[in-house]
């Protein structure tokens, strides 16, 4: 039950574990001294031999030992605290640092909900492992040997019987360890699955309500909860049964020791003082191991969690990249790029695209044709692609992620707004932005007028910008992107799911930005891409057509048909509204 790698990861806690064992051992010596002093006084009382001097001596010794034991127990508790105080911080730092090294594509290898659960409750379980279990393990080995060494001078036979019974408790622990490990691994797996489902359903609750699918999801959650309840009851049953076995061994062993002591006393081989010491201290042989057993199941749960944490920490990391982008000559080229989320379904099928520096290029096509996948590859989120992607002649696969983020800004249809203020969200784009720069960015997206009537830059923003309209959220996200002031901007369906007025404002900003920056626009609405220098029409993961708007209309292909269909639909909508 000692995981060397875990101890190595948190080596700074080792000394406090040793201190905790030391203070517990000193506390045991004090307990022996108290018991010996009280036993001596009782023996003298039985034979009417108590004197003022002896009462003062033995009583004072007992009181002094009690006071010293109190100090030792306090120090042991403090050492326990110190042993576990850094566990949460260190482990969470390691998990966070690992996610940073995995980069934006970490979700390809692990679920966000599992990471959250490991970093929250999982780390709490390991805090108990370090703060209580490890020290108790070593102390449980030391205490019986110490008691035997002291009490063997009183009665080696009774002491030996007590010592021989002690190993029965760890034997019972070992007996259930393999079964417990499998059961707790299953328990943790079901727990993370339940948490994943809960998080997904909570995030999509509005959609579930709209489609009246919440009852069905509630039934599914009930089934998963029942599955979790059953495995939880199995864990509790295992804990109860193993605890009962350890109690029987502990009390039975102490009883056997007491019987031997009384028989020795009846034969006159042990004095009253010695018999009292053996009877009063017999339970101390077993209490440390019994307490260890109570920590055992928490420790096993911690072990199951540590396996998952180490599985995360052992995930292969992208090779260290050395190339940096200087922001100059930011020509972007896709050559024969293939990508698939699943081996059986290819999303991009040998795509060739060119985005010259300073150009305004658009990618259009039906949903699922691979538009956003291409953008995700360019942003480093999808790494397992085949073919070649270059930026300014440098291979994307060799460009450092931080350098890539410094030169390219992505604005998607669901750009995240954090709880805080307008200013705190804008400063993510540029930490050193002045008040005037932030106001100018907000004016460019026509949002400052609304915010000025509120609290200006200090206007509160709720989680995901839930106190703003969809259009306002998107304009704030674009204002944040403008402050980043990068050479390349990618707008991935940035105008979807918002009102026509907000869409027109956003497209004005994008067209203005395209005059001085490289802009890649991904849009389902072809009216937005009319002014593009080049348009790529994608279909089923490949480039079906390419050219300017006028050229594609002249070809009378898929682009022209889709454009005319959209225009007719929009015209019909205007007539109906009129």
PDB file of C-alpha atoms in Angstrom, residues 62-165:
ATOM      1  CA  UNK A  62       1.312  10.137  35.755  1.00  0.00           C
ATOM      2  CA  UNK A  63       0.202  13.767  35.471  1.00  0.00           C
ATOM      3  CA  UNK A  64       3.473  14.785  33.857  1.00  0.00           C
ATOM      4  CA  UNK A  65       3.190  11.930  31.352  1.00  0.00           C
ATOM      5  CA  UNK A  66      -0.409  12.930  30.556  1.00  0.00           C
ATOM      6  CA  UNK A  67       0.678  16.531  29.902  1.00  0.00           C
ATOM      7  CA  UNK A  68       3.576  15.349  27.756  1.00  0.00           C
ATOM      8  CA  UNK A  69       1.296  13.021  25.824  1.00  0.00           C
ATOM      9  CA  UNK A  70      -1.043  15.936  25.109  1.00  0.00           C
ATOM     10  CA  UNK A  71       1.901  17.849  23.647  1.00  0.00           C
ATOM     11  CA  UNK A  72       2.959  14.829  21.577  1.00  0.00           C
ATOM     12  CA  UNK A  73      -0.561  14.344  20.211  1.00  0.00           C
ATOM     13  CA  UNK A  74      -0.745  18.017  19.223  1.00  0.00           C
ATOM     14  CA  UNK A  75       2.609  17.804  17.473  1.00  0.00           C
ATOM     15  CA  UNK A  76       1.539  14.624  15.681  1.00  0.00           C
ATOM     16  CA  UNK A  77      -1.606  16.399  14.452  1.00  0.00           C
ATOM     17  CA  UNK A  78       0.457  19.346  13.278  1.00  0.00           C
ATOM     18  CA  UNK A  79       2.866  17.016  11.444  1.00  0.00           C
ATOM     19  CA  UNK A  80      -0.157  15.332   9.835  1.00  0.00           C
ATOM     20  CA  UNK A  81      -1.376  18.727   8.650  1.00  0.00           C
ATOM     21  CA  UNK A  82       2.050  19.636   7.299  1.00  0.00           C
ATOM     22  CA  UNK A  83       2.341  16.280   5.529  1.00  0.00           C
ATOM     23  CA  UNK A  84      -0.888  16.873   3.623  1.00  0.00           C
ATOM     24  CA  UNK A  85      -0.937  20.662   3.245  1.00  0.00           C
ATOM     25  CA  UNK A  86       1.030  20.672  -0.030  1.00  0.00           C
ATOM     26  CA  UNK A  87      -0.556  17.559  -1.513  1.00  0.00           C
ATOM     27  CA  UNK A  88      -3.532  19.345  -3.077  1.00  0.00           C
ATOM     28  CA  UNK A  89      -1.478  22.228  -4.394  1.00  0.00           C
ATOM     29  CA  UNK A  90       1.304  20.066  -5.848  1.00  0.00           C
ATOM     30  CA  UNK A  91      -0.995  17.530  -7.507  1.00  0.00           C
ATOM     31  CA  UNK A  92      -3.293  20.176  -8.973  1.00  0.00           C
ATOM     32  CA  UNK A  93      -0.277  22.094 -10.225  1.00  0.00           C
ATOM     33  CA  UNK A  94       1.028  18.933 -11.906  1.00  0.00           C
ATOM     34  CA  UNK A  95      -2.343  18.241 -13.532  1.00  0.00           C
ATOM     35  CA  UNK A  96      -2.638  21.834 -14.736  1.00  0.00           C
ATOM     36  CA  UNK A  97       0.939  21.900 -16.050  1.00  0.00           C
ATOM     37  CA  UNK A  98       0.321  18.620 -17.874  1.00  0.00           C
ATOM     38  CA  UNK A  99      -2.751  20.066 -19.588  1.00  0.00           C
ATOM     39  CA  UNK A 100      -0.711  23.089 -20.643  1.00  0.00           C
ATOM     40  CA  UNK A 101       1.949  20.823 -22.137  1.00  0.00           C
ATOM     41  CA  UNK A 102      -0.709  18.788 -23.945  1.00  0.00           C
ATOM     42  CA  UNK A 103      -1.928  22.062 -25.393  1.00  0.00           C
ATOM     43  CA  UNK A 104      -5.228  22.962 -26.989  1.00  0.00           C
ATOM     44  CA  UNK A 105      -5.713  19.383 -28.197  1.00  0.00           C
ATOM     45  CA  UNK A 106      -5.800  17.820 -24.699  1.00  0.00           C
ATOM     46  CA  UNK A 107      -9.463  16.909 -25.154  1.00  0.00           C
ATOM     47  CA  UNK A 108      -8.452  14.388 -27.812  1.00  0.00           C
ATOM     48  CA  UNK A 109      -6.867  12.313 -25.026  1.00  0.00           C
ATOM     49  CA  UNK A 110      -8.964  12.873 -21.892  1.00  0.00           C
ATOM     50  CA  UNK A 111     -12.405  14.117 -20.888  1.00  0.00           C
ATOM     51  CA  UNK A 112     -12.652  17.499 -19.181  1.00  0.00           C
ATOM     52  CA  UNK A 113     -15.108  16.153 -16.582  1.00  0.00           C
ATOM     53  CA  UNK A 114     -12.660  13.405 -15.564  1.00  0.00           C
ATOM     54  CA  UNK A 115      -9.864  15.945 -15.142  1.00  0.00           C
ATOM     55  CA  UNK A 116     -12.132  18.105 -12.956  1.00  0.00           C
ATOM     56  CA  UNK A 117     -13.081  15.138 -10.772  1.00  0.00           C
ATOM     57  CA  UNK A 118      -9.477  14.012 -10.397  1.00  0.00           C
ATOM     58  CA  UNK A 119      -8.334  17.510  -9.470  1.00  0.00           C
ATOM     59  CA  UNK A 120     -11.187  17.991  -7.002  1.00  0.00           C
ATOM     60  CA  UNK A 121     -12.405  14.972  -5.050  1.00  0.00           C
ATOM     61  CA  UNK A 122      -9.606  12.678  -6.195  1.00  0.00           C
ATOM     62  CA  UNK A 123      -6.905  14.912  -4.758  1.00  0.00           C
ATOM     63  CA  UNK A 124      -8.878  15.179  -1.503  1.00  0.00           C
ATOM     64  CA  UNK A 125      -8.676  11.388  -1.152  1.00  0.00           C
ATOM     65  CA  UNK A 126      -4.894  11.539  -1.511  1.00  0.00           C
ATOM     66  CA  UNK A 127      -4.699  14.218   1.157  1.00  0.00           C
ATOM     67  CA  UNK A 128      -5.987  11.638   3.648  1.00  0.00           C
ATOM     68  CA  UNK A 129      -3.532   9.086   2.288  1.00  0.00           C
ATOM     69  CA  UNK A 130      -0.566  11.353   3.019  1.00  0.00           C
ATOM     70  CA  UNK A 131      -1.867  13.021   6.149  1.00  0.00           C
ATOM     71  CA  UNK A 132      -3.095   9.952   8.025  1.00  0.00           C
ATOM     72  CA  UNK A 133      -2.596   6.595   6.342  1.00  0.00           C
ATOM     73  CA  UNK A 134       1.153   6.478   5.681  1.00  0.00           C
ATOM     74  CA  UNK A 135       2.172   7.603   9.169  1.00  0.00           C
ATOM     75  CA  UNK A 136      -0.333   5.207  10.721  1.00  0.00           C
ATOM     76  CA  UNK A 137       1.118   2.362   8.652  1.00  0.00           C
ATOM     77  CA  UNK A 138       4.635   2.861  10.028  1.00  0.00           C
ATOM     78  CA  UNK A 139       3.415   3.524  13.561  1.00  0.00           C
ATOM     79  CA  UNK A 140       1.309   0.339  13.471  1.00  0.00           C
ATOM     80  CA  UNK A 141       4.503  -1.657  12.909  1.00  0.00           C
ATOM     81  CA  UNK A 142       6.441   0.177  15.607  1.00  0.00           C
ATOM     82  CA  UNK A 143       3.842   0.235  18.429  1.00  0.00           C
ATOM     83  CA  UNK A 144       3.404  -3.543  19.031  1.00  0.00           C
ATOM     84  CA  UNK A 145       7.178  -4.099  19.019  1.00  0.00           C
ATOM     85  CA  UNK A 146       7.658  -1.282  21.534  1.00  0.00           C
ATOM     86  CA  UNK A 147       4.929  -2.647  23.815  1.00  0.00           C
ATOM     87  CA  UNK A 148       6.391  -6.144  23.634  1.00  0.00           C
ATOM     88  CA  UNK A 149       9.864  -4.835  24.459  1.00  0.00           C
ATOM     89  CA  UNK A 150       8.501  -3.091  27.588  1.00  0.00           C
ATOM     90  CA  UNK A 151       5.927  -5.621  28.766  1.00  0.00           C
ATOM     91  CA  UNK A 152       8.124  -8.680  28.217  1.00  0.00           C
ATOM     92  CA  UNK A 153       9.855  -7.690  31.449  1.00  0.00           C
ATOM     93  CA  UNK A 154       6.488  -8.058  33.192  1.00  0.00           C
ATOM     94  CA  UNK A 155       5.381 -11.305  31.497  1.00  0.00           C
ATOM     95  CA  UNK A 156       7.072 -12.444  28.338  1.00  0.00           C
ATOM     96  CA  UNK A 157       4.458 -15.173  27.782  1.00  0.00           C
ATOM     97  CA  UNK A 158       1.437 -12.824  27.814  1.00  0.00           C
ATOM     98  CA  UNK A 159       3.357 -10.236  25.793  1.00  0.00           C
ATOM     99  CA  UNK A 160       4.293 -12.836  23.200  1.00  0.00           C
ATOM    100  CA  UNK A 161       0.675 -14.000  22.852  1.00  0.00           C
ATOM    101  CA  UNK A 162      -0.424 -10.409  22.224  1.00  0.00           C
ATOM    102  CA  UNK A 163       2.378  -9.841  19.714  1.00  0.00           C
ATOM    103  CA  UNK A 164       1.596 -13.067  17.821  1.00  0.00           C
ATOM    104  CA  UNK A 165      -2.071 -12.077  17.459  1.00  0.00           C
TER     105      UNK A 165
END
